[in-house]
Short mmCIF file of C-alpha atoms and ligand atoms in Angstrom, two decimals:
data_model
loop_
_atom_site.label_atom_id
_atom_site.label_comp_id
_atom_site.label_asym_id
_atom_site.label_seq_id
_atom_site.Cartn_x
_atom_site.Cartn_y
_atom_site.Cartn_z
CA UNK A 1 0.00 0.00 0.00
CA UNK A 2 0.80 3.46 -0.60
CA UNK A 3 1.77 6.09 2.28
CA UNK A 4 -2.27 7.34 2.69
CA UNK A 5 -1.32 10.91 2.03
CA UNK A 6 -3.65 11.77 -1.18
CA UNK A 7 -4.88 15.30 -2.37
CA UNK A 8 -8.02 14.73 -3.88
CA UNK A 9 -9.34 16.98 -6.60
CA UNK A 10 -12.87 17.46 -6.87
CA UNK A 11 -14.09 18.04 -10.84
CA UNK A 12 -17.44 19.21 -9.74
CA UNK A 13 -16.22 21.53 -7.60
CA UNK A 14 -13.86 23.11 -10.29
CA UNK A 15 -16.82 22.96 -12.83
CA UNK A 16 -19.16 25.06 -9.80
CA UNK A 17 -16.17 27.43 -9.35
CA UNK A 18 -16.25 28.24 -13.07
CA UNK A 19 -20.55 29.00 -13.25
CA UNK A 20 -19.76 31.40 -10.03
CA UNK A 21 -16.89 32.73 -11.73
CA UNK A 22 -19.12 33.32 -15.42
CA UNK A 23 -22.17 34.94 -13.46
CA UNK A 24 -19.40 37.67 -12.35
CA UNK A 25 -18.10 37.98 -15.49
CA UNK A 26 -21.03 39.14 -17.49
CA UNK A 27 -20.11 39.32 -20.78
CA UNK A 28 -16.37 39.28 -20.94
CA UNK A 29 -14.73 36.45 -21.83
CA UNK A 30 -13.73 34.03 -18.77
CA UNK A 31 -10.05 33.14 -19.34
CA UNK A 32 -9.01 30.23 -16.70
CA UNK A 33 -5.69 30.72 -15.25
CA UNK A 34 -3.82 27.67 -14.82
CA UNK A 35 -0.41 28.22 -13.80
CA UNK A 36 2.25 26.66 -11.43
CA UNK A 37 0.26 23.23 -12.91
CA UNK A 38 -2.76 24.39 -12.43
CA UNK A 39 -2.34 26.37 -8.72
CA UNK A 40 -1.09 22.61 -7.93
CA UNK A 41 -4.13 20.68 -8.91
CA UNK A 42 -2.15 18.92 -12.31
CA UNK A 43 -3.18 21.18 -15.69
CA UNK A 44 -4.36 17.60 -17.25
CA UNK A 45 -6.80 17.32 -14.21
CA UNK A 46 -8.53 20.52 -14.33
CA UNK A 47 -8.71 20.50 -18.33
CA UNK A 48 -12.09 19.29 -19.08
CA UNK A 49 -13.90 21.28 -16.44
CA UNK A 50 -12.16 24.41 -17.99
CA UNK A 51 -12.64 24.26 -21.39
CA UNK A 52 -16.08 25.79 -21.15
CA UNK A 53 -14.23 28.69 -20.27
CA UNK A 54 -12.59 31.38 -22.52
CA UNK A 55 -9.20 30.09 -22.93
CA UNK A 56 -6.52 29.38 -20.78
CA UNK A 57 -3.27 31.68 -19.17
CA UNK A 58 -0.28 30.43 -17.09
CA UNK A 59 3.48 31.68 -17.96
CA UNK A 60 5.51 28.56 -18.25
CA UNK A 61 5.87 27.72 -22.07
CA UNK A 62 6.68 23.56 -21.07
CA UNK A 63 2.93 23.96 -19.46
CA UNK A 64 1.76 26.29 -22.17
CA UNK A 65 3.36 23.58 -24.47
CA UNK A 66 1.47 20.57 -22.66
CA UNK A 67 -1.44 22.16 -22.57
CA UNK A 68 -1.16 22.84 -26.26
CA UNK A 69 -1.69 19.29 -26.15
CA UNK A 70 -4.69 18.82 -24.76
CA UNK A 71 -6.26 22.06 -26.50
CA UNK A 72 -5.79 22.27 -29.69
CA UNK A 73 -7.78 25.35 -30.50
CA UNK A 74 -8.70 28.18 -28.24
CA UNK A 75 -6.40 30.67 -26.78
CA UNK A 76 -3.40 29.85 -24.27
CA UNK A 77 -2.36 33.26 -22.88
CA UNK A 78 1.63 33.28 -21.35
CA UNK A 79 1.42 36.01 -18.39
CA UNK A 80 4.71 36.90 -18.47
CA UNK A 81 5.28 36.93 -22.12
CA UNK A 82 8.52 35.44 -23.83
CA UNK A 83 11.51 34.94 -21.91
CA UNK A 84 13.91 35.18 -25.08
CA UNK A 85 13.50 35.82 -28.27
CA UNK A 86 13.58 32.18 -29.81
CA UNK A 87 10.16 31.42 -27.54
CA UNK A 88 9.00 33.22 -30.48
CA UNK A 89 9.21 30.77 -32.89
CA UNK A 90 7.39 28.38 -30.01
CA UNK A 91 4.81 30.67 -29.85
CA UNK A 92 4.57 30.07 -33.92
CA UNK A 93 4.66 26.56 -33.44
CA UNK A 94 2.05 25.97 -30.81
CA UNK A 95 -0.28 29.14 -31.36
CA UNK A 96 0.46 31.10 -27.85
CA UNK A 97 -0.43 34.51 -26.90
CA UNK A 98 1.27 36.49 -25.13
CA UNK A 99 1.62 39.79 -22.78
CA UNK A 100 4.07 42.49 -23.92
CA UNK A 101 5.71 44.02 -20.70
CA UNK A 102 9.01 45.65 -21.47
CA UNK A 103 10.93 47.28 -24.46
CA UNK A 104 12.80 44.28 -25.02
CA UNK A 105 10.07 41.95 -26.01
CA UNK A 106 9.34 44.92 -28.39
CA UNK A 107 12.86 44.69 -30.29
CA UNK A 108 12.42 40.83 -30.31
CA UNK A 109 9.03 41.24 -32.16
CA UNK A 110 10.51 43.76 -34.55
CA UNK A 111 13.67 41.49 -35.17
CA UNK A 112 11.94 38.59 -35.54
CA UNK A 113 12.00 37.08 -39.12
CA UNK A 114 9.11 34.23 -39.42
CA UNK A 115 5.66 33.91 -41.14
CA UNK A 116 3.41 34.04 -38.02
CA UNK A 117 1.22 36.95 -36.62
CA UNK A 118 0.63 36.97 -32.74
CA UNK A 119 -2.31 38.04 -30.61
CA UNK A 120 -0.88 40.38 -27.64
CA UNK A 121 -1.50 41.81 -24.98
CA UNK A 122 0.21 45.26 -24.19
CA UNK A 123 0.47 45.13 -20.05
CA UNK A 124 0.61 48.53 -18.58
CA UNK A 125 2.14 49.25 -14.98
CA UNK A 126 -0.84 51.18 -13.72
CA UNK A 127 0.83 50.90 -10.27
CA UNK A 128 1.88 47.86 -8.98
CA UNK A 129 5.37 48.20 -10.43
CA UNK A 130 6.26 44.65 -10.93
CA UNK A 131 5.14 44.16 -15.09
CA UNK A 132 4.12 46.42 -17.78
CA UNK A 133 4.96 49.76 -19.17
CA UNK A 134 4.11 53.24 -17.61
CA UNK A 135 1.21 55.26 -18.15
CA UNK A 136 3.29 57.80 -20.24
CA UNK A 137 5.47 54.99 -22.13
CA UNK A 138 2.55 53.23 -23.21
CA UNK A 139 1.18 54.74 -26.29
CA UNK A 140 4.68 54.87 -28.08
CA UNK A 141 4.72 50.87 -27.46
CA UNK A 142 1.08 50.17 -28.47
CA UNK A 143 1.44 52.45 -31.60
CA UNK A 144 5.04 50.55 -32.04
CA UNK A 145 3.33 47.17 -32.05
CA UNK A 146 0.26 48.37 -34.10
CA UNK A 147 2.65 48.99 -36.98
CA UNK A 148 4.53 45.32 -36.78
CA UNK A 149 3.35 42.78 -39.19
CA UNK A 150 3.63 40.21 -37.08
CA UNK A 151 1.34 41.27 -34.53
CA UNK A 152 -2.39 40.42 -35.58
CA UNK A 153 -4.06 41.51 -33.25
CA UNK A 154 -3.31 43.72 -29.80
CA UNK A 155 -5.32 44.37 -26.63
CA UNK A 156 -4.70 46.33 -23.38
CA UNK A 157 -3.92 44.62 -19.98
CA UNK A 158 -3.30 45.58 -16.72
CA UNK A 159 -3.34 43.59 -13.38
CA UNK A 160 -4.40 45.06 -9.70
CA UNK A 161 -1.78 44.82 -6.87
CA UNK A 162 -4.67 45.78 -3.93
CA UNK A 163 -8.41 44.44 -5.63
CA UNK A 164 -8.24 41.74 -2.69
CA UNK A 165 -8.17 44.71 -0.32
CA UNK A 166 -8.23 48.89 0.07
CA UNK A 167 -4.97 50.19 -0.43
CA UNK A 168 -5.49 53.45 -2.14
CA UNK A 169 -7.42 54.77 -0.10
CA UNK A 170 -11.11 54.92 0.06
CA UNK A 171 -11.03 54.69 -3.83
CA UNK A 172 -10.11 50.72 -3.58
CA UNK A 173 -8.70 50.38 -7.27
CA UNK A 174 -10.02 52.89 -9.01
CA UNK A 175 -7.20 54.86 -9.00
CA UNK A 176 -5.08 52.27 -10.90
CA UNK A 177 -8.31 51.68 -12.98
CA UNK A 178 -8.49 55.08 -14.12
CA UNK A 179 -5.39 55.52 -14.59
CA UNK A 180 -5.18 52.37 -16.87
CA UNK A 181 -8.72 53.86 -18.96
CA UNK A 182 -7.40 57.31 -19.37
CA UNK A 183 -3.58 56.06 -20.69
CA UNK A 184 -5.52 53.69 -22.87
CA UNK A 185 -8.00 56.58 -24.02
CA UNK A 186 -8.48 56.81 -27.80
CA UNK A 187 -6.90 53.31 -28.54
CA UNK A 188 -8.99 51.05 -30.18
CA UNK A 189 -8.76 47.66 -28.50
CA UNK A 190 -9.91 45.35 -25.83
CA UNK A 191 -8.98 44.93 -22.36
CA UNK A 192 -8.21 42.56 -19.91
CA UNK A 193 -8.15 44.14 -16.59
CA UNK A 194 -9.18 41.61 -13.70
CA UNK A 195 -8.29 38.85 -11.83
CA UNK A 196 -10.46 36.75 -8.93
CA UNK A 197 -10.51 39.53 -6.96
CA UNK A 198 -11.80 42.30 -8.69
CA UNK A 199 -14.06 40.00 -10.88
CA UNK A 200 -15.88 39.26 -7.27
CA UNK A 201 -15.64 42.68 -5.23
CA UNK A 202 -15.97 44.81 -8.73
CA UNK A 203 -17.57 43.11 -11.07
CA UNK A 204 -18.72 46.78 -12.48
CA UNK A 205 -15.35 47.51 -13.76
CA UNK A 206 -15.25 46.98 -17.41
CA UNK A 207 -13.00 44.02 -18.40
CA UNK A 208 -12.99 41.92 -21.95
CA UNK A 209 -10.74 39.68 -20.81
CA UNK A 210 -11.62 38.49 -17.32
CA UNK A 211 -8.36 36.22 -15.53
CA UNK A 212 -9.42 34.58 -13.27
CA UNK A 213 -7.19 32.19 -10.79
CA UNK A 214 -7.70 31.40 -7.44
CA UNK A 215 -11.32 31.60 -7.47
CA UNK A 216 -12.05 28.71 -9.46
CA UNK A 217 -9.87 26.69 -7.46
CA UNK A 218 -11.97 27.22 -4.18
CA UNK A 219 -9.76 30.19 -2.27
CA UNK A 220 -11.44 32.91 -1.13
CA UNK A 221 -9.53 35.81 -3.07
CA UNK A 222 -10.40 38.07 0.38
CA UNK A 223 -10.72 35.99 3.10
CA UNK A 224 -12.04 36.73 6.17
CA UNK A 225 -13.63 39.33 4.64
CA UNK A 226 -15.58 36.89 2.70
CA UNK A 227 -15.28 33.21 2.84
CA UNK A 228 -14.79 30.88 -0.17
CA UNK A 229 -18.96 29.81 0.99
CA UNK A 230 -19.88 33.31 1.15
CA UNK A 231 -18.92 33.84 -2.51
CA UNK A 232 -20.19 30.05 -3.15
CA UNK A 233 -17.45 28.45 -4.37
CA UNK A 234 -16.31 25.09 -3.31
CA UNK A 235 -13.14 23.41 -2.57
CA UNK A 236 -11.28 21.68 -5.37
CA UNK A 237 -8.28 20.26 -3.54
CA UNK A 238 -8.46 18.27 -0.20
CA UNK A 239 -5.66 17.42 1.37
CA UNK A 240 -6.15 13.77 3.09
CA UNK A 241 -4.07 11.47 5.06
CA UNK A 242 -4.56 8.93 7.82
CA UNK A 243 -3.71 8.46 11.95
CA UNK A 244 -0.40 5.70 11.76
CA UNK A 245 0.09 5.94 15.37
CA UNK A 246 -1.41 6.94 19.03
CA UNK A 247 0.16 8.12 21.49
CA UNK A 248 -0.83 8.44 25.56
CA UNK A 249 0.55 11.86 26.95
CA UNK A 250 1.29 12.37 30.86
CA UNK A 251 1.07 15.97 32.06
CA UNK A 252 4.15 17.97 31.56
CA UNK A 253 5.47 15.19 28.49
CA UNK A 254 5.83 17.11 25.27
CA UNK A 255 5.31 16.10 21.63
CA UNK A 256 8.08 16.60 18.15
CA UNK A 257 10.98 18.08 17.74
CA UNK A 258 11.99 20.97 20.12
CA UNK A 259 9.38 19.94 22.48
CA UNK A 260 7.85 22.97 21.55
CA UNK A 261 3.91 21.33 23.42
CA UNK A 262 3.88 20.65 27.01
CA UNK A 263 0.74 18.64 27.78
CA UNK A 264 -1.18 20.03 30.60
CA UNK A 265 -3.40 17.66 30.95
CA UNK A 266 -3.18 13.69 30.24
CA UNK A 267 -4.15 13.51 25.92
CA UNK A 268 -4.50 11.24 23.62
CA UNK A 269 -2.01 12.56 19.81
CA UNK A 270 -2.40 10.97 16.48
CA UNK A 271 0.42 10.95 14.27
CA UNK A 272 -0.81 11.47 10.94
CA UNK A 273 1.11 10.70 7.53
CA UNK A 274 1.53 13.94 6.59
CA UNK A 275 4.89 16.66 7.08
CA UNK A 276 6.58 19.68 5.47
CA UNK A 277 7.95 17.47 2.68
CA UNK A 278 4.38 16.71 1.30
CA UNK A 279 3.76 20.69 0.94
CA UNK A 280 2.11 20.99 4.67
CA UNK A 281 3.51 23.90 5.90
CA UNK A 282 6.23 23.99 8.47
CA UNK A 283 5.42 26.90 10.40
CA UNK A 284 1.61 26.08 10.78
CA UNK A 285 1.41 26.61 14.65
CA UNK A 286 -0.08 24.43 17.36
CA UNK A 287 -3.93 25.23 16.74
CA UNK A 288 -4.20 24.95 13.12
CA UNK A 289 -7.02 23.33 12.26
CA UNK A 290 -7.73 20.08 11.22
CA UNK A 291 -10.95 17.49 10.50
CA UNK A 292 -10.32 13.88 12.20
CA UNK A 293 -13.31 11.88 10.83
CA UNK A 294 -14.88 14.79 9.58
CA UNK A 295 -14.56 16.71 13.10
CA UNK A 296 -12.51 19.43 13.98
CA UNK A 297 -9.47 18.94 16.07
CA UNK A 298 -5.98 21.09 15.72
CA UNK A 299 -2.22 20.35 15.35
CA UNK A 300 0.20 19.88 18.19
CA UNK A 301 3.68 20.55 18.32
CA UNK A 302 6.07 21.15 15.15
CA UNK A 303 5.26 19.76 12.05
CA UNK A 304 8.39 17.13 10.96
CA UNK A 305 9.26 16.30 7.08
CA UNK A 306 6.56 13.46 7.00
CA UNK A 307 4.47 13.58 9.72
CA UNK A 308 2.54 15.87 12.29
CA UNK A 309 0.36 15.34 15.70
CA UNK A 310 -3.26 16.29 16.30
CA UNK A 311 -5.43 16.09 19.08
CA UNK A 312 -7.24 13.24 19.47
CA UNK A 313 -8.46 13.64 23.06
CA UNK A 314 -11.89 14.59 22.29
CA UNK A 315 -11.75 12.16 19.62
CA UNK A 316 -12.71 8.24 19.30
CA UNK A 317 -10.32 8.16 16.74
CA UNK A 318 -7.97 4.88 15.46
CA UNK A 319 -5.79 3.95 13.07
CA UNK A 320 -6.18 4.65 9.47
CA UNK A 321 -8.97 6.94 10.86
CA UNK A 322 -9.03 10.13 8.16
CA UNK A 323 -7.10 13.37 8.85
CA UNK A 324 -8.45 16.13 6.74
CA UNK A 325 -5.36 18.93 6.26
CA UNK A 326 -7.66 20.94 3.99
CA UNK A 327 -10.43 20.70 1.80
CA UNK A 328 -13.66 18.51 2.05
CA UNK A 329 -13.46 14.92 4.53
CA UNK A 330 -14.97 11.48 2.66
CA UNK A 331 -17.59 12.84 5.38
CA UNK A 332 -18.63 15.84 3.75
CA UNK A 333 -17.73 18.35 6.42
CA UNK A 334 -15.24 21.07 5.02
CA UNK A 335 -11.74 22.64 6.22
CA UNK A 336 -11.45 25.76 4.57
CA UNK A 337 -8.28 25.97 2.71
CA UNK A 338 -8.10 29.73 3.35
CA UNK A 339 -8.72 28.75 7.31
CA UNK A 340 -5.66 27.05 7.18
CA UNK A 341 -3.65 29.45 5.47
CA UNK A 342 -4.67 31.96 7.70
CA UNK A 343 -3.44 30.06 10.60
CA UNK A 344 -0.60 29.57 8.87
CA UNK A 345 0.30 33.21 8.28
CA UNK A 346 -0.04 32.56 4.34
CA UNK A 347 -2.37 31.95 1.75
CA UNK A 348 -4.57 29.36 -0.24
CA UNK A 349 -2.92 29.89 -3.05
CA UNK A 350 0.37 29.00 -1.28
CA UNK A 351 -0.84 26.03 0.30
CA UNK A 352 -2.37 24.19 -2.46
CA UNK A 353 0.87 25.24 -4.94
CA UNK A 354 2.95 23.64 -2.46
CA UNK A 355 1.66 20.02 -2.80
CA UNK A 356 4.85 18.22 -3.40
CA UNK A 357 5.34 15.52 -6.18
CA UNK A 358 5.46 12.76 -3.71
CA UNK A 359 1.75 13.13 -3.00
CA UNK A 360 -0.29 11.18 -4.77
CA UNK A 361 -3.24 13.03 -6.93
CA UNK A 362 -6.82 11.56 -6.93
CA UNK A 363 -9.46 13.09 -9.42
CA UNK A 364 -12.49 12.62 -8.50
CA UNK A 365 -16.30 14.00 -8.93
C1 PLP B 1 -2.07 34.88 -11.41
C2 PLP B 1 -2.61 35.97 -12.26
C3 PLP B 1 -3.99 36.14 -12.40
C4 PLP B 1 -4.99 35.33 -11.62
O1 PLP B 1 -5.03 35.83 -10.31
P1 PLP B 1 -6.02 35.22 -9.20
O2 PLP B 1 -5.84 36.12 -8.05
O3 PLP B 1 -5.55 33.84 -8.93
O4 PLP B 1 -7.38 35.26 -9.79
C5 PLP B 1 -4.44 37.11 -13.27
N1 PLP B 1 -3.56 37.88 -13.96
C6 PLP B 1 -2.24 37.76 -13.84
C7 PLP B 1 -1.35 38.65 -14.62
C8 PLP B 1 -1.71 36.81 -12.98
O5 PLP B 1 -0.40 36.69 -12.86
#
């Protein structure tokens, strides 16, 4: 037998998360964002429930390539554009898309010496500073591109650093909206302007292009402020193992490495299958949460490479009983994912990117 450490992913739940996701989106276009495999669920598992969406974006051109395989058609988006100026001629080959950021990937486009014509997507830095071209740089580059023959077709793009939250003020985003609408005034084009976040909180803003990530995989884009069930979308990974051993505690005994829990009282620990090298994180605290037979109990004590303790004094619990790290128990009851994170001191998306490679995958419905 296999160590009992699975992460189930749930199709139904991915195909729910993507109606939520289209009743936000009005009439843009719904592109599903699958990098870093997928936010860690496997690209070839979320593919079918996907592909009634819009199209697809990640940033990795061996998963844009793989994908490629699967979708023969429809658009595959790459983020972060090309990387050098040969991805180019894979970007011929397999029929990408891709963002425009920085005058580089402008000189590559103009010195590039093959047949095909690209779709793009000009990013503008409307304020985040990480991608895209300034307000004031921006027209030069779109008019640049407009007059390339190998660029078919061009639309604007921009990405919020704050739409989870309200930086900026008491104007949320609109100041980097507006400041992406009135750069972009005059040019003909469409846009692609938000992710999960904004496509939730502001689903007024006007976007062509919707991106949307972390929603469709479950995550709350703004938890606490609203849960993943407030916004009605399910979890699609769940993170399952099993109790492998029991252990009686005396008062003042402590459990793991660095002793780091004193029992006060006398307690019954499970040791569960599952550590930091199977993507749980190492810094979750003593009182993360956790679902023993479908019932909420919480870690104890450090978590080690491959395994961790819970609580099981409350608990009629035995071995090869189900620990649920996050995500949905064979019980029904859910762990949020975003609970977790927030114990954690990270989020969602972090936790269900880090599944390692050991753990085995499980699709189910
Ligand atoms: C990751 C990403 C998204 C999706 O973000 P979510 O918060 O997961 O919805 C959209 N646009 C860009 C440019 C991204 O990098």
């Amino acid at each position: 037998m296999p160590r009992p450490i699975k992460a189930m992913i749930h199709s139904n739940a991915l195909r729910n998360n993507l109606a939520i996701a289209r009743k936000y989106s009005g009439q843009a276009q719904l592109m599903t964002v699958v990098k870093a495999n997928a936010y860690g669920h496997g690209i070839e598992n979320v593919y079918d429930c996907f592909n009634d969406g819009d199209g697809f974006a990640l940033l990795d051109l061996d998963e844009a390539i793989r994908l490629r395989a699967l979708h023969n058609q429809g658009r595959i988006l790459l983020l972060e554009g090309i990387f050098h100026s040969t991805d180019l001629d894979l970007c011929a080959q397999y029929n990408l898309s891709f963002a425009v950021h920085s005058p580089h990937q402008i000189q590559w486009l103009q010195h590039y010496q093959g047949t095909a014509k690209f779709e793009v997507f000009l990013k503008m830095n409307s304020g985040m500073n990480r991608l895209g071209f300034r307000p004031k740089e921006y027209r030069l580059a779109w008019n640049t591109l407009t007059q390339l023959d190998c660029v078919s077709t061009l639309h604007h793009m921009m990405h919020f650093s704050d739409a989870d939250g309200q930086r900026f003020g008491k104007n949320g985003i609109n100041d980097q909206y507006q400041t992406f609408q009135k750069a972009i005034h005059g040019l003909l084009g469409q846009q692609s302007v938000s992710n999960s976040a904004a496509m939730l909180r502001h689903p007024h803003l006007h976007s062509d292009f919707i991106r949307a990530g972390i929603a469709l995989y479950g995550s709350s884009p703004d938890h606490p402020t609203h849960t993943a069930a407030d916004w009605g979308l399910q979890p699609t990974m769940s993170l399952r193992s099993e109790i492998i051993a029991i252990q009686h505690v005396q008062p003042h005994e402590s459990v793991g490495y660095g002793s780091t829990y004193i029992a006060k009282q006398p307690m019954k620990i499970g040791i569960v299958a599952c550590g930091y090298a199977d993507g749980y994180q190492r810094v979750s605290p003593t009182g993360t949460p956790v679902l023993v037979n479908g019932k909420r109990s919480t870690l104890i004590g450090r978590v080690s490479m491959d395994m961790l303790a819970v609580d099981l004094t409350q608990h009629d619990a035995n071995i090869g009983d189900e620990v649920v790290l996050w995500g949905k128990s064979k019980y029904g009851n859910i762990l949020s994912i975003d609970e977790v994170a927030q114990a954690s001191g990270t989020l969602g998306y972090e936790l269900m990117c880090g599944v390692t490679a050991r753990v085995e995958i499980q699709v189910t419905d």
